[in-house]
CSV table of C-alpha atoms in Angstrom, one decimal:
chain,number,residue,atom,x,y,z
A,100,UNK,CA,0.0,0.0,0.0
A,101,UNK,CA,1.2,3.9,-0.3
A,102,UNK,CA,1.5,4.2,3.7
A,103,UNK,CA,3.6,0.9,3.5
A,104,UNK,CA,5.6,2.6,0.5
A,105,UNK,CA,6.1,6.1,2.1
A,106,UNK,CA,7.6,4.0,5.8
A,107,UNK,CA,9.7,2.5,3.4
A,108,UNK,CA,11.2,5.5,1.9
A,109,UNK,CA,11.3,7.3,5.5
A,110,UNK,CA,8.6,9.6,4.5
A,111,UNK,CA,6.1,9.2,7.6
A,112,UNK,CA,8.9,9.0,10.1
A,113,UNK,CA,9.0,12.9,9.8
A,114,UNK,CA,5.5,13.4,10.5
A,115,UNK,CA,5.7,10.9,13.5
A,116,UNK,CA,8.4,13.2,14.8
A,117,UNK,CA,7.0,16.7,14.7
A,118,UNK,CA,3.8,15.0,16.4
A,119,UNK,CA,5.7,13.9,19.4
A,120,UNK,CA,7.7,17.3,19.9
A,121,UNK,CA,3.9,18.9,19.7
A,122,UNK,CA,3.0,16.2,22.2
A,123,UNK,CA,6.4,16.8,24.2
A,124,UNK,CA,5.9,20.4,23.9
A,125,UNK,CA,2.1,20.1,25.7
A,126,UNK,CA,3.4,18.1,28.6
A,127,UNK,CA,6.0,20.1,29.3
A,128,UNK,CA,3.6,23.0,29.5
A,129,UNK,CA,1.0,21.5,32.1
A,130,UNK,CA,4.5,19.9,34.2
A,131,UNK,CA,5.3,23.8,34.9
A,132,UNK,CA,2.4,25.1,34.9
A,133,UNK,CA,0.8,23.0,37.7
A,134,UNK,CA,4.1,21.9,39.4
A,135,UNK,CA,5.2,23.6,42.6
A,136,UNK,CA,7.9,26.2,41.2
A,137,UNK,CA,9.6,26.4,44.9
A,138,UNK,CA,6.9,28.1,47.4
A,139,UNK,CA,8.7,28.7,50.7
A,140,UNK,CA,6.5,26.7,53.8
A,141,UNK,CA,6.5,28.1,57.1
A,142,UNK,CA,7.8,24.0,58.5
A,143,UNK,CA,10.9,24.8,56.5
A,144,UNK,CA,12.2,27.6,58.6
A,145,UNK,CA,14.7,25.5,60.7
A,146,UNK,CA,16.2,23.6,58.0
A,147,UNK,CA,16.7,27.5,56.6
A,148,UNK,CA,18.4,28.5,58.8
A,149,UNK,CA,20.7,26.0,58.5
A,150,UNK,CA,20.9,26.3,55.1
A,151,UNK,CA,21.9,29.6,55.2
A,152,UNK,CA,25.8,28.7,56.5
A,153,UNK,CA,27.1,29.3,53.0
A,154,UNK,CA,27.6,32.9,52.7
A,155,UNK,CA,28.9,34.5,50.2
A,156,UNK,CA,31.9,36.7,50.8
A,157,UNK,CA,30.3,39.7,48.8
A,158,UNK,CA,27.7,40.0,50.6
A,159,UNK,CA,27.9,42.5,53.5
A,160,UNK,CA,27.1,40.2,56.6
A,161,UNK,CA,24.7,42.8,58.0
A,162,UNK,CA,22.2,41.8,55.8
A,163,UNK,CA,20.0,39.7,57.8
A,164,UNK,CA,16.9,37.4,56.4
A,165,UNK,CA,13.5,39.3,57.0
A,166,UNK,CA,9.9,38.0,57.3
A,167,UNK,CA,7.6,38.3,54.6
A,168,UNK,CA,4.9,40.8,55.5
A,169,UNK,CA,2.6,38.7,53.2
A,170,UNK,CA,2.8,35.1,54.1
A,171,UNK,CA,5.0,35.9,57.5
A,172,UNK,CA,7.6,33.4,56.3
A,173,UNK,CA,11.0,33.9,57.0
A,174,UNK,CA,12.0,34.4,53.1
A,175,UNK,CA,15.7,32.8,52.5
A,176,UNK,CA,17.7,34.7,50.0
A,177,UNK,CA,16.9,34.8,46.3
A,178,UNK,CA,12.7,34.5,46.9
A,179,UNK,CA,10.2,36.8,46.5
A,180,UNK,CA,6.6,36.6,47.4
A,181,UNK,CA,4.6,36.9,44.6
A,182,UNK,CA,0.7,38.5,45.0
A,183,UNK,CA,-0.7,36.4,42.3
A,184,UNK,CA,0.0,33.2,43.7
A,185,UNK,CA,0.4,34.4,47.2
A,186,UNK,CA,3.4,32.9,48.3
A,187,UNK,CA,7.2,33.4,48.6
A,188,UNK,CA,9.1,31.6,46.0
A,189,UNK,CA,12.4,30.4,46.3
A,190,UNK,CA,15.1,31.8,43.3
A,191,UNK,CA,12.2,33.7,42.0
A,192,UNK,CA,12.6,34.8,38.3
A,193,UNK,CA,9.3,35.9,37.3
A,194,UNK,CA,4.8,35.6,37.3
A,195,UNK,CA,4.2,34.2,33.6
A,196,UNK,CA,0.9,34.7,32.7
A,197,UNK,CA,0.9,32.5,30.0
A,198,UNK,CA,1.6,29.7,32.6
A,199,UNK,CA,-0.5,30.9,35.5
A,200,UNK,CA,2.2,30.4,37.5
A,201,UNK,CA,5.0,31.0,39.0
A,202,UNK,CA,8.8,30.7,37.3
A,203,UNK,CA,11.0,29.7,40.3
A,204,UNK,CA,14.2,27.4,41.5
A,205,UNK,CA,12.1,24.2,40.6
A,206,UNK,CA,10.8,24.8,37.7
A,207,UNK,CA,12.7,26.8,35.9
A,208,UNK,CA,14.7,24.0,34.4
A,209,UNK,CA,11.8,22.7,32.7
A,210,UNK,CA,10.4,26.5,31.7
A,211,UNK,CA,13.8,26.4,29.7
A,212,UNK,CA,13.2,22.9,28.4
A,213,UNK,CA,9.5,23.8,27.8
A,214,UNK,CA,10.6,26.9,25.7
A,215,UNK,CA,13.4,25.3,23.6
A,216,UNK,CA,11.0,22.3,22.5
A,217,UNK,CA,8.4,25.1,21.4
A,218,UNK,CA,10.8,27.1,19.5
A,219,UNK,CA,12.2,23.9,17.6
A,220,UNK,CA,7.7,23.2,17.1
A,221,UNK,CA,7.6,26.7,15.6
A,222,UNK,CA,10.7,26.9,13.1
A,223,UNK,CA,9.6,23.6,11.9
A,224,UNK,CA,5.7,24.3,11.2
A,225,UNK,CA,6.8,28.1,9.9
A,226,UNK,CA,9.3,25.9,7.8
A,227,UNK,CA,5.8,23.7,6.4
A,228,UNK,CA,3.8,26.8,6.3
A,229,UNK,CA,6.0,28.2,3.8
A,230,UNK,CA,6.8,25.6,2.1
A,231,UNK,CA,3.4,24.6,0.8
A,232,UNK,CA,3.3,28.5,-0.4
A,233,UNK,CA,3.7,29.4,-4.0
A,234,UNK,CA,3.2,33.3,-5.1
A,235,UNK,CA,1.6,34.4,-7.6
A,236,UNK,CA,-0.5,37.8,-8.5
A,237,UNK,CA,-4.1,37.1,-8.5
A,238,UNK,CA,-6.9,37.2,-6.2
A,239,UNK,CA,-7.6,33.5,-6.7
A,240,UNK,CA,-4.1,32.6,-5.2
A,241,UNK,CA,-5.0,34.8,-2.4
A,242,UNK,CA,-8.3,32.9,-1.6
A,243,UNK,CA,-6.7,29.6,-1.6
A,244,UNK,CA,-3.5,30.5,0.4
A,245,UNK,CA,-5.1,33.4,2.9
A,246,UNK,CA,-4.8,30.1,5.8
A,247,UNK,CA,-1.5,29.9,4.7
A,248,UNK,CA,-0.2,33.0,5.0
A,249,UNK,CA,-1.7,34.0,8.4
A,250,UNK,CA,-0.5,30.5,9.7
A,251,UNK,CA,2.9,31.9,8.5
A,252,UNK,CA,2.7,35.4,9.9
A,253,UNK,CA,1.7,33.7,13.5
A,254,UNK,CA,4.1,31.3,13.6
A,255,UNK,CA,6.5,34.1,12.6
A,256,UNK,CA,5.3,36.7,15.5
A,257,UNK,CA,5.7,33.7,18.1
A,258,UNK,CA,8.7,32.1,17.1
A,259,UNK,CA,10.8,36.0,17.6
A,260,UNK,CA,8.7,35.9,21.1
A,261,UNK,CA,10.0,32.9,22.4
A,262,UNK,CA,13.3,33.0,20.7
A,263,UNK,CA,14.0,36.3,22.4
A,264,UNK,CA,12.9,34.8,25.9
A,265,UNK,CA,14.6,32.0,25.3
A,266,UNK,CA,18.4,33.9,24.3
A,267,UNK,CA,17.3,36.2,27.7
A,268,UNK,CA,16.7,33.8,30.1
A,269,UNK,CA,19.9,31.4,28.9
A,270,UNK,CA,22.3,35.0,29.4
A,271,UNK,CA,20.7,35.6,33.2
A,272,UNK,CA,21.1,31.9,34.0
A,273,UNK,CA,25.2,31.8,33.0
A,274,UNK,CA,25.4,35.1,34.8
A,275,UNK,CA,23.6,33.3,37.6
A,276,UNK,CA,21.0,35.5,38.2
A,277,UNK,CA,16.9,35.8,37.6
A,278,UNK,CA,14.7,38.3,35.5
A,279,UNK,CA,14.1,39.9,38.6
A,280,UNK,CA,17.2,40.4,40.3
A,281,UNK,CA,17.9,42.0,36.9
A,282,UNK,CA,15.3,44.4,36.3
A,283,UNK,CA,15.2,45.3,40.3
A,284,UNK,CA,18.6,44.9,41.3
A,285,UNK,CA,18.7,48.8,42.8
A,286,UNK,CA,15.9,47.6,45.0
A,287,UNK,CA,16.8,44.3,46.3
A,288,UNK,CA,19.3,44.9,49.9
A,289,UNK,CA,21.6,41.6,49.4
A,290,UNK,CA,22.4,43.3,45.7
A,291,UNK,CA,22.8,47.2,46.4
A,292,UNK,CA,25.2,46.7,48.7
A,293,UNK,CA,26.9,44.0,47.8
A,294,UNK,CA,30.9,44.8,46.8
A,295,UNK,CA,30.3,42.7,42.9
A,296,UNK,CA,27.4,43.9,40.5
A,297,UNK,CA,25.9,40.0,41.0
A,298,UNK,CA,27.2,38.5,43.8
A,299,UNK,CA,26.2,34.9,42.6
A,300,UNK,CA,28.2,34.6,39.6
A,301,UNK,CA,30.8,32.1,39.9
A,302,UNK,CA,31.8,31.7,36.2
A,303,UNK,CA,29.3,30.8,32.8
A,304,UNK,CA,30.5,27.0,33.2
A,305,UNK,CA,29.7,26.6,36.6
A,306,UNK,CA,26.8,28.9,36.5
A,307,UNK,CA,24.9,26.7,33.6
A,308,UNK,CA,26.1,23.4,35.7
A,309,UNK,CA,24.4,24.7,39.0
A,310,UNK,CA,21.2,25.6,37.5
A,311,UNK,CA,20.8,22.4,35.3
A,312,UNK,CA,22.1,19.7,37.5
């Protein structure tokens, strides 16, 4: 038969493959959306503490932990509480709204994961979209390639969104720090008077091996 023919010749094994990175690329979406991203709970307060015997030299040792005047957690360094989801999160990078949830020190990973999958989903269908396009002047060609063309243009618009979030996020992880150290760092005490810029960096190497293992 033709489907026999076309597994044969390696033709449906293409197919098989975008469908699984779709599939991939859904899963991985739900997994950070609904997983816990790293919400700070009030039974963890004594392990904090504990926890928080590595100190960086940079960092002026005045600076003490303080209580969230939210949640009243003690907030370990690098978390933020977040109003949307009302709690503190641990390495807190950002509120996506097109997750509904929290970016943070467990998830984040997987938000990178989740983004690269998608970006390799949207170069190859913008690479189908225009292949099956073939121009010509006439309103008739319009008609029959208007789905097409808009399928094009979309897949376009996203692919520059999430290949710019992607390249943004992967510089802030090998400096080893989060979207919102970055856009508040004049606001946040352990940064402004901190000796270094970032504090946390400890070289791109070591940065990327810290976050991803």
């Amino acid at each position: 038969s033709d489907l026999q023919k076309q597994e044969e010749r390696g033709q449906l094994l293409q197919p098989l493959i975008f469908v699984l990175l779709v599939l991939c690329s859904i899963l991985l979406y739900f997994k950070v959306s609904l997983m816990d991203p790293g919400f700070v709970k009030p039974e963890e307060e004594e392990s904090e503490d504990k926890g928080q015997g590595v100190v960086i030299s940079q960092i002026p040792g005045d600076i003490k932990l303080r209580r969230c005047g939210y949640c009243l957690v003690k907030q370990p360094m690098r978390a933020k509480h977040c109003q949307l989801c009302q709690h503190c999160v641990r390495r807190y990078d950002h509120h996506c709204p097109w997750l509904e949830n929290c970016v943070g020190e467990r998830n984040h990973p997987l938000f990178i994961v989740y983004l690269s999958v998608q970006l390799v989903v949207l170069l190859w269908g913008g690479h189908v979209a225009w292949s099956g396009l073939y121009f010509e002047q006439s309103r008739e060609w319009l008609q029959h390639n208007i789905f097409l063309l808009v399928s094009f243009l979309l897949i376009f618009i996203f692919t520059i969104v999430v290949l710019l979030l992607l390249v943004s996020h992967l510089y802030l992880i090998s400096c080893n720090t989060t979207t919102w150290e970055f856009m508040s760092h004049h606001r946040i005490s352990y940064l402004r008077h901190s000796e270094l810029d970032n504090p946390f960096d400890q070289g791109i190497i070591l940065n990327l091996r810290r976050f991803f293992c």
